[in-house]
Amino acid sequence: MALDDKLFPINETQTKITDNIKKDGSVAIIMRTQNRPILLVRAIESVIQQTYTNWHLYIINDGGIAKEVNDLIELYKIDINNRLTLIHNPHSLGMEAASNCGFSLATEEFMVVHDDDDSWDPGFLLETVKFLQENPSAVAVITNCLVVNEEIRKNTVKQISVTDWSEWKDLIDISSLICNNVAPPICILIRMNVAKQIGKFNEELPVLGDWDYLLRLFRAGEIKTLNKKLAYYHHRPNKQSSYGNSVISGLDNHIKYRLEYRNALARKALLSDQGNYGILHLLLSDSNSKNKEQINLMTEQNKLLNLRIDVLQSYIVSMNNVIYEIQNNVTYLKRKAFPIKRFVARIRNLIRKFKNK
C-alpha cells in the first residue's frame, strides 16, 4: 500500500449496516490505558460522576499490567454497575488500534473517546447528548475545555496551572480544520451511526489519529460546537515517563506526521482531479492577502513554539511551588527549633553560673 493510502486510507464514506445501533440516548465511552493507574483512577471517577447515567464504558488495557487495571475496576464495581467492557491486549497495539478494539464492539447511540489522562465536568454527557438530540443535522458536537498543566510527584498528581484552550472555534469550517486539529478527543461526542459509516480509527498513524478522524467526520456532515468548558485536557511535561502526553513527549512525531499527512491529503486531491490545482492556487494566491496573513500567523512552527513555551512555563511554576514548599518547611523547622534553642541557651547560662561559683 502506498504511503498516501496509509496516511489517509478512506477515499469515500463507507456503507455499513447500522441497524444494530441503539436509539436510546446511550453513550459508548472508549478509554484506552497502559500502565498509568494514578491517572486511570481519575478518568474512571470522571465517568461515574456524570449526572447522565446512560453510558457504557469500554476500557482497553493496551499491553499494560492486567492486575493493576483489574484491582481498580474492583474498587468501582458498584458504581460501574455492569456498564463496563474490559479488554486486555496481551501486547500494545497502539493508540488508534486500541480505540478500535472498543469501537468494533460498541453499539450505543453516541460515542466519545475518553483518554485515561483526561477528565470531564460532571455535566459533560448530559449537555452534549441533549445538544445532539436537539440538533439532528449535526454529526458531532465539540465542547470547549480547559488545559490543565500538571506533574506526577511521589505518585500524586500535582496541578501546576490552568489555561484556556487556545484552538477554540465557535464555528468549525474546513479552512480551520485542514490547518490544525481543533479539539482533543475528550471534547467530542459523535453519533455512532455516522462513526460506523466512516469506519475505524487510522491505525497507521502513531499520532494525529484524532485529527484524521475529525477530517473524515467533517465529510459526513456538520460538526457543531457548544461553548461551555465541560472537559479538561491534561498536560504533563514528564517526557521520559509513561505518564507523559504524546503531544509533548512525541513532539517530533507530531511535526513529522503533520507534514506527511497534509502532503498525502494534497496529493490525493490532485491525483483525483487535476483541477484541484486551481483551488490550491486560489488558497495560496498573493492576492488573497488576508487569508495568507492568517496562514502565516497560524503556522505549525508558531504553534509548536508556543507549546514548548507552555511546557517551560509549567516547569517554572512547578519549581516555584517546590521552592515555596521548601521555604515553608524551613520556616516550620525554625519555629519548632526555637524552644529547643531557648532551652539550650538556659542550660548554657546555668553552666556558666555554676563555673563562676
Coordinates of C-alpha atoms in Angstrom, one line a residue:
M1 CA 0.0 0.0 0.0
A2 CA 1.3 3.4 -0.9
L3 CA 2.3 5.9 1.9
D4 CA -0.6 8.2 0.9
D5 CA -3.1 5.4 1.2
K6 CA -1.8 4.5 4.7
L7 CA -1.9 8.1 6.0
F8 CA -5.3 8.8 4.5
P9 CA -6.8 5.4 3.6
I10 CA -10.5 6.2 3.3
N11 CA -11.5 7.6 -0.1
E12 CA -15.2 7.6 0.3
T13 CA -17.6 7.3 3.3
Q14 CA -18.1 3.5 3.9
T15 CA -21.5 2.0 3.6
K16 CA -22.1 -0.2 6.6
I17 CA -25.2 -1.6 8.1
T18 CA -26.1 0.4 11.2
D19 CA -29.4 -1.2 12.1
N20 CA -28.0 -2.6 15.4
I21 CA -27.1 0.9 16.7
K22 CA -29.3 1.8 19.7
K23 CA -31.6 4.8 19.7
D24 CA -32.0 5.2 23.4
G25 CA -29.6 8.1 24.1
S26 CA -26.8 5.7 25.3
V27 CA -23.2 6.6 25.1
A28 CA -20.1 4.4 24.4
I29 CA -17.1 5.7 26.3
I30 CA -13.9 4.3 24.8
M31 CA -11.0 4.6 27.3
R32 CA -7.5 3.3 26.3
T33 CA -4.8 2.9 29.0
Q34 CA -1.4 1.5 29.6
N35 CA 0.4 1.3 33.0
R36 CA -1.0 4.7 34.3
P37 CA -3.1 3.7 37.3
I38 CA -2.8 7.1 39.0
L39 CA -4.5 8.7 36.0
L40 CA -6.8 5.9 35.3
V41 CA -8.4 6.3 38.7
R42 CA -9.2 9.9 37.9
A43 CA -10.6 9.0 34.5
I44 CA -12.9 6.3 35.8
E45 CA -14.2 8.7 38.5
S46 CA -14.8 11.3 35.9
V47 CA -17.1 8.9 34.2
I48 CA -19.0 7.6 37.2
Q49 CA -19.5 11.2 38.5
Q50 CA -21.5 12.1 35.3
T51 CA -25.1 13.3 36.1
Y52 CA -26.1 11.5 32.9
T53 CA -26.0 7.7 33.6
N54 CA -27.0 6.0 30.3
W55 CA -23.4 5.1 29.3
H56 CA -21.3 2.0 28.8
L57 CA -17.5 2.2 29.4
Y58 CA -15.1 0.3 27.2
I59 CA -11.6 0.1 28.9
I60 CA -8.9 -1.2 26.6
N61 CA -5.7 -2.1 28.6
D62 CA -3.2 -1.9 25.7
G63 CA -0.5 -4.2 26.9
G64 CA -0.3 -2.9 30.4
I65 CA -0.3 -4.8 33.7
A66 CA -3.7 -6.5 33.9
K67 CA -3.7 -6.9 37.6
E68 CA -3.5 -3.1 38.2
V69 CA -6.5 -2.5 36.0
N70 CA -8.5 -5.4 37.4
D71 CA -7.9 -4.1 41.0
L72 CA -9.0 -0.6 40.1
I73 CA -12.2 -1.9 38.4
E74 CA -13.0 -3.9 41.6
L75 CA -12.9 -0.7 43.6
Y76 CA -15.5 0.9 41.4
K77 CA -17.6 -2.3 40.8
I78 CA -20.7 -0.9 42.5
D79 CA -20.5 2.5 40.8
I80 CA -20.0 1.0 37.3
N81 CA -22.9 -1.4 37.8
N82 CA -22.4 -3.8 34.8
R83 CA -21.8 -0.9 32.5
L84 CA -18.2 -2.0 31.6
T85 CA -16.5 -4.0 28.9
L86 CA -12.8 -4.6 29.8
I87 CA -10.3 -5.7 27.2
H88 CA -6.8 -6.7 27.9
N89 CA -4.4 -6.7 24.9
P90 CA -1.5 -9.0 25.6
H91 CA 0.8 -6.6 23.9
S92 CA 0.4 -2.9 22.9
L93 CA -1.3 -2.3 19.5
G94 CA -1.0 1.5 19.6
M95 CA -3.5 4.2 20.4
E96 CA -5.8 4.1 17.4
A97 CA -5.8 0.2 17.3
A98 CA -6.7 0.2 21.0
S99 CA -9.6 2.5 20.3
N100 CA -10.8 0.2 17.5
C101 CA -11.0 -2.7 20.0
G102 CA -13.7 -0.9 21.8
F103 CA -15.2 0.8 18.7
S104 CA -15.8 -2.6 17.0
L105 CA -17.9 -3.8 19.9
A106 CA -19.9 -0.6 20.7
T107 CA -23.5 -0.2 19.5
E108 CA -24.6 2.7 21.7
E109 CA -26.3 5.7 20.0
F110 CA -23.3 8.1 20.7
M111 CA -19.6 7.7 21.1
V112 CA -16.7 9.5 22.8
V113 CA -13.0 8.7 23.3
H114 CA -12.0 9.4 26.9
D115 CA -8.2 9.1 27.3
D116 CA -7.1 7.8 30.7
D117 CA -5.3 11.1 31.5
D118 CA -8.2 13.5 30.8
S119 CA -11.4 14.3 32.7
W120 CA -14.9 15.8 32.4
D121 CA -17.1 18.2 34.2
P122 CA -20.0 16.2 35.7
G123 CA -22.4 17.7 33.2
F124 CA -20.5 16.8 30.0
L125 CA -22.6 13.9 28.8
L126 CA -25.9 15.5 29.9
E127 CA -25.1 18.7 27.9
T128 CA -23.7 17.0 24.8
V129 CA -26.3 14.3 24.4
K130 CA -29.0 16.9 24.8
F131 CA -27.3 19.1 22.2
L132 CA -27.2 16.3 19.6
Q133 CA -30.8 15.3 20.3
E134 CA -31.9 18.9 19.7
N135 CA -29.7 19.3 16.6
P136 CA -30.3 16.2 14.4
S137 CA -28.4 17.7 11.5
A138 CA -25.1 17.7 13.5
V139 CA -22.9 14.6 13.2
A140 CA -21.0 15.6 16.3
V141 CA -20.6 18.3 18.9
I142 CA -17.4 19.8 20.3
T143 CA -17.4 21.5 23.7
N144 CA -14.8 24.0 24.9
C145 CA -12.3 22.9 27.5
L146 CA -9.6 23.9 29.9
V147 CA -5.9 22.9 29.6
V148 CA -4.7 21.6 33.0
N149 CA -0.9 21.6 33.3
E150 CA 0.3 19.1 36.0
E151 CA 3.0 16.8 37.0
I152 CA 3.4 13.5 38.8
R153 CA 5.3 13.8 42.1
K154 CA 5.6 11.0 44.5
N155 CA 2.8 9.0 42.9
T156 CA 0.5 12.0 43.3
V157 CA -0.9 14.4 40.6
K158 CA 0.1 18.0 41.3
Q159 CA -1.8 20.7 39.4
I160 CA 0.5 23.5 38.2
S161 CA -1.7 25.8 36.2
V162 CA -5.0 26.0 34.2
T163 CA -5.3 27.8 30.9
D164 CA -8.0 28.2 28.2
W165 CA -7.9 26.0 25.1
S166 CA -6.2 28.2 22.5
E167 CA -7.7 26.4 19.5
W168 CA -11.3 27.0 20.3
K169 CA -13.6 27.8 17.3
D170 CA -17.2 28.9 17.6
L171 CA -17.8 27.5 14.1
I172 CA -16.0 24.6 12.5
D173 CA -15.1 25.1 8.9
I174 CA -12.7 23.3 6.6
S175 CA -10.2 26.3 6.5
S176 CA -9.5 25.9 10.2
L177 CA -9.8 22.2 10.4
I178 CA -7.4 21.5 7.5
C179 CA -4.8 23.6 9.2
N180 CA -4.9 22.1 12.6
N181 CA -6.7 19.8 15.0
V182 CA -9.4 22.0 16.6
A183 CA -10.2 19.8 19.6
P184 CA -8.9 16.9 21.7
P185 CA -11.0 13.7 21.8
I186 CA -12.2 14.4 25.3
C187 CA -14.3 17.2 23.9
I188 CA -16.1 15.4 21.1
L189 CA -19.4 13.4 21.2
I190 CA -20.2 11.7 17.9
R191 CA -23.2 9.9 16.5
M192 CA -22.4 6.2 16.4
N193 CA -24.3 5.6 13.1
V194 CA -22.1 8.2 11.4
A195 CA -18.9 6.8 13.1
K196 CA -19.7 3.3 11.9
Q197 CA -20.1 4.6 8.3
I198 CA -16.8 6.5 8.5
G199 CA -15.0 3.4 9.8
K200 CA -12.3 2.7 12.3
F201 CA -9.6 5.0 13.5
N202 CA -6.5 5.0 11.4
E203 CA -4.1 2.5 12.9
E204 CA -1.2 3.6 10.6
L205 CA -0.9 6.9 12.4
P206 CA 1.1 6.7 15.7
V207 CA 0.0 10.3 16.4
L208 CA -2.7 12.7 14.9
G209 CA -5.3 9.9 14.7
D210 CA -7.9 12.2 16.3
W211 CA -7.2 14.9 13.7
D212 CA -7.6 12.4 10.9
Y213 CA -10.9 11.2 12.3
L214 CA -12.2 14.8 12.6
L215 CA -11.4 15.4 8.9
R216 CA -13.2 12.2 7.9
L217 CA -16.1 13.1 10.1
F218 CA -16.3 16.6 8.5
R219 CA -17.1 15.0 5.2
A220 CA -20.2 13.2 6.7
G221 CA -21.8 16.4 7.9
E222 CA -21.7 19.5 10.1
I223 CA -19.7 19.4 13.3
K224 CA -21.3 21.8 15.8
T225 CA -19.9 23.5 18.8
L226 CA -21.0 24.1 22.4
N227 CA -19.1 26.9 24.0
K228 CA -19.1 25.5 27.5
K229 CA -15.9 24.4 29.3
L230 CA -17.1 20.9 30.1
A231 CA -13.9 19.0 29.6
Y232 CA -10.3 19.1 31.0
Y233 CA -7.4 18.4 28.7
H234 CA -4.4 17.4 31.0
H235 CA -0.8 18.1 30.0
R236 CA 2.3 16.8 31.8
P237 CA 5.9 17.7 31.0
N238 CA 7.2 14.3 32.2
K239 CA 8.8 13.5 28.9
Q240 CA 10.7 10.4 30.0
S241 CA 7.8 8.9 31.9
S242 CA 4.9 6.7 30.9
Y243 CA 2.8 9.5 32.3
G244 CA 3.8 11.9 29.6
N245 CA 1.5 13.2 26.9
S246 CA 2.1 12.2 23.3
V247 CA 1.6 15.8 22.2
I248 CA 4.6 16.7 24.4
S249 CA 6.8 13.6 24.6
G250 CA 6.1 12.8 21.0
L251 CA 6.6 16.3 19.7
D252 CA 9.0 15.3 16.9
N253 CA 6.5 12.7 15.7
H254 CA 3.8 15.3 15.6
I255 CA 5.9 17.6 13.4
K256 CA 6.9 14.7 11.1
Y257 CA 3.4 13.2 10.6
R258 CA 1.7 16.6 10.4
L259 CA 3.7 17.4 7.3
E260 CA 3.4 13.9 5.7
Y261 CA -0.3 13.7 6.5
R262 CA -1.1 17.1 4.9
N263 CA 1.0 16.3 1.9
A264 CA -0.8 13.0 1.5
L265 CA -4.2 14.8 1.5
A266 CA -3.0 17.3 -1.1
R267 CA -1.6 14.6 -3.4
K268 CA -4.8 12.6 -3.3
A269 CA -6.8 15.6 -4.1
L270 CA -4.6 16.4 -7.1
L271 CA -4.5 12.9 -8.4
S272 CA -8.3 12.6 -8.2
D273 CA -8.8 15.8 -10.1
Q274 CA -6.1 18.0 -11.7
G275 CA -8.5 20.9 -11.5
N276 CA -7.8 20.9 -7.7
Y277 CA -4.5 22.7 -8.6
G278 CA -6.7 25.7 -9.2
I279 CA -8.1 25.5 -5.6
L280 CA -4.6 25.4 -4.2
H281 CA -3.5 28.4 -6.3
L282 CA -6.5 30.3 -5.0
L283 CA -5.8 29.4 -1.4
L284 CA -2.1 30.3 -1.7
S285 CA -2.6 33.3 -4.0
D286 CA -0.8 36.6 -3.1
S287 CA -4.0 38.5 -3.9
N288 CA -5.7 36.7 -1.1
S289 CA -3.6 38.6 1.4
K290 CA -5.9 38.3 4.4
N291 CA -6.0 34.5 4.1
K292 CA -2.3 34.4 3.6
E293 CA -1.7 36.5 6.7
Q294 CA -3.9 34.2 8.7
I295 CA -2.0 31.2 7.5
N296 CA 1.3 32.8 8.3
L297 CA 0.1 33.7 11.8
M298 CA -1.1 30.1 12.4
T299 CA 2.0 28.2 11.1
E300 CA 2.8 25.0 12.8
Q301 CA 6.2 26.4 13.9
N302 CA 4.5 29.1 15.9
K303 CA 2.1 26.6 17.5
L304 CA 4.8 24.2 18.4
L305 CA 6.9 27.0 19.8
N306 CA 4.0 28.1 21.9
L307 CA 3.6 24.5 23.1
R308 CA 7.3 24.4 24.2
I309 CA 6.8 27.8 26.0
D310 CA 3.8 26.4 27.8
V311 CA 5.9 23.4 28.9
L312 CA 8.7 25.6 30.1
Q313 CA 6.3 27.8 32.0
S314 CA 4.9 24.7 33.6
Y315 CA 8.3 23.7 34.7
I316 CA 8.9 27.2 36.1
V317 CA 5.7 27.2 38.1
S318 CA 6.4 23.7 39.3
M319 CA 9.9 24.8 40.5
N320 CA 8.4 27.9 42.2
N321 CA 6.0 25.6 44.0
V322 CA 8.8 23.4 45.2
I323 CA 10.8 26.4 46.4
Y324 CA 7.7 27.7 48.2
E325 CA 7.3 24.3 49.9
I326 CA 10.9 24.3 51.0
Q327 CA 10.6 27.8 52.4
N328 CA 7.6 26.8 54.3
N329 CA 9.4 23.7 55.7
V330 CA 12.4 25.9 56.7
T331 CA 10.0 28.3 58.5
Y332 CA 8.2 25.5 60.2
L333 CA 11.5 23.9 61.4
K334 CA 12.7 27.3 62.7
R335 CA 9.6 27.6 64.7
K336 CA 9.9 24.1 66.1
A337 CA 13.6 24.6 66.8
F338 CA 13.1 27.9 68.7
P339 CA 12.0 26.3 72.0
I340 CA 14.9 23.9 71.8
K341 CA 17.4 26.8 71.2
R342 CA 15.9 28.6 74.1
F343 CA 16.3 25.6 76.3
V344 CA 19.9 25.1 75.3
A345 CA 20.6 28.7 76.0
R346 CA 19.2 28.3 79.5
I347 CA 21.4 25.3 80.1
R348 CA 24.4 27.2 78.9
N349 CA 23.6 30.0 81.3
L350 CA 23.3 27.6 84.2
I351 CA 26.6 26.0 83.3
R352 CA 28.3 29.5 83.2
K353 CA 26.8 30.3 86.6
F354 CA 28.0 27.0 88.0
K355 CA 31.5 27.6 86.7
N356 CA 31.7 31.1 88.1
K357 CA 30.8 29.9 91.6

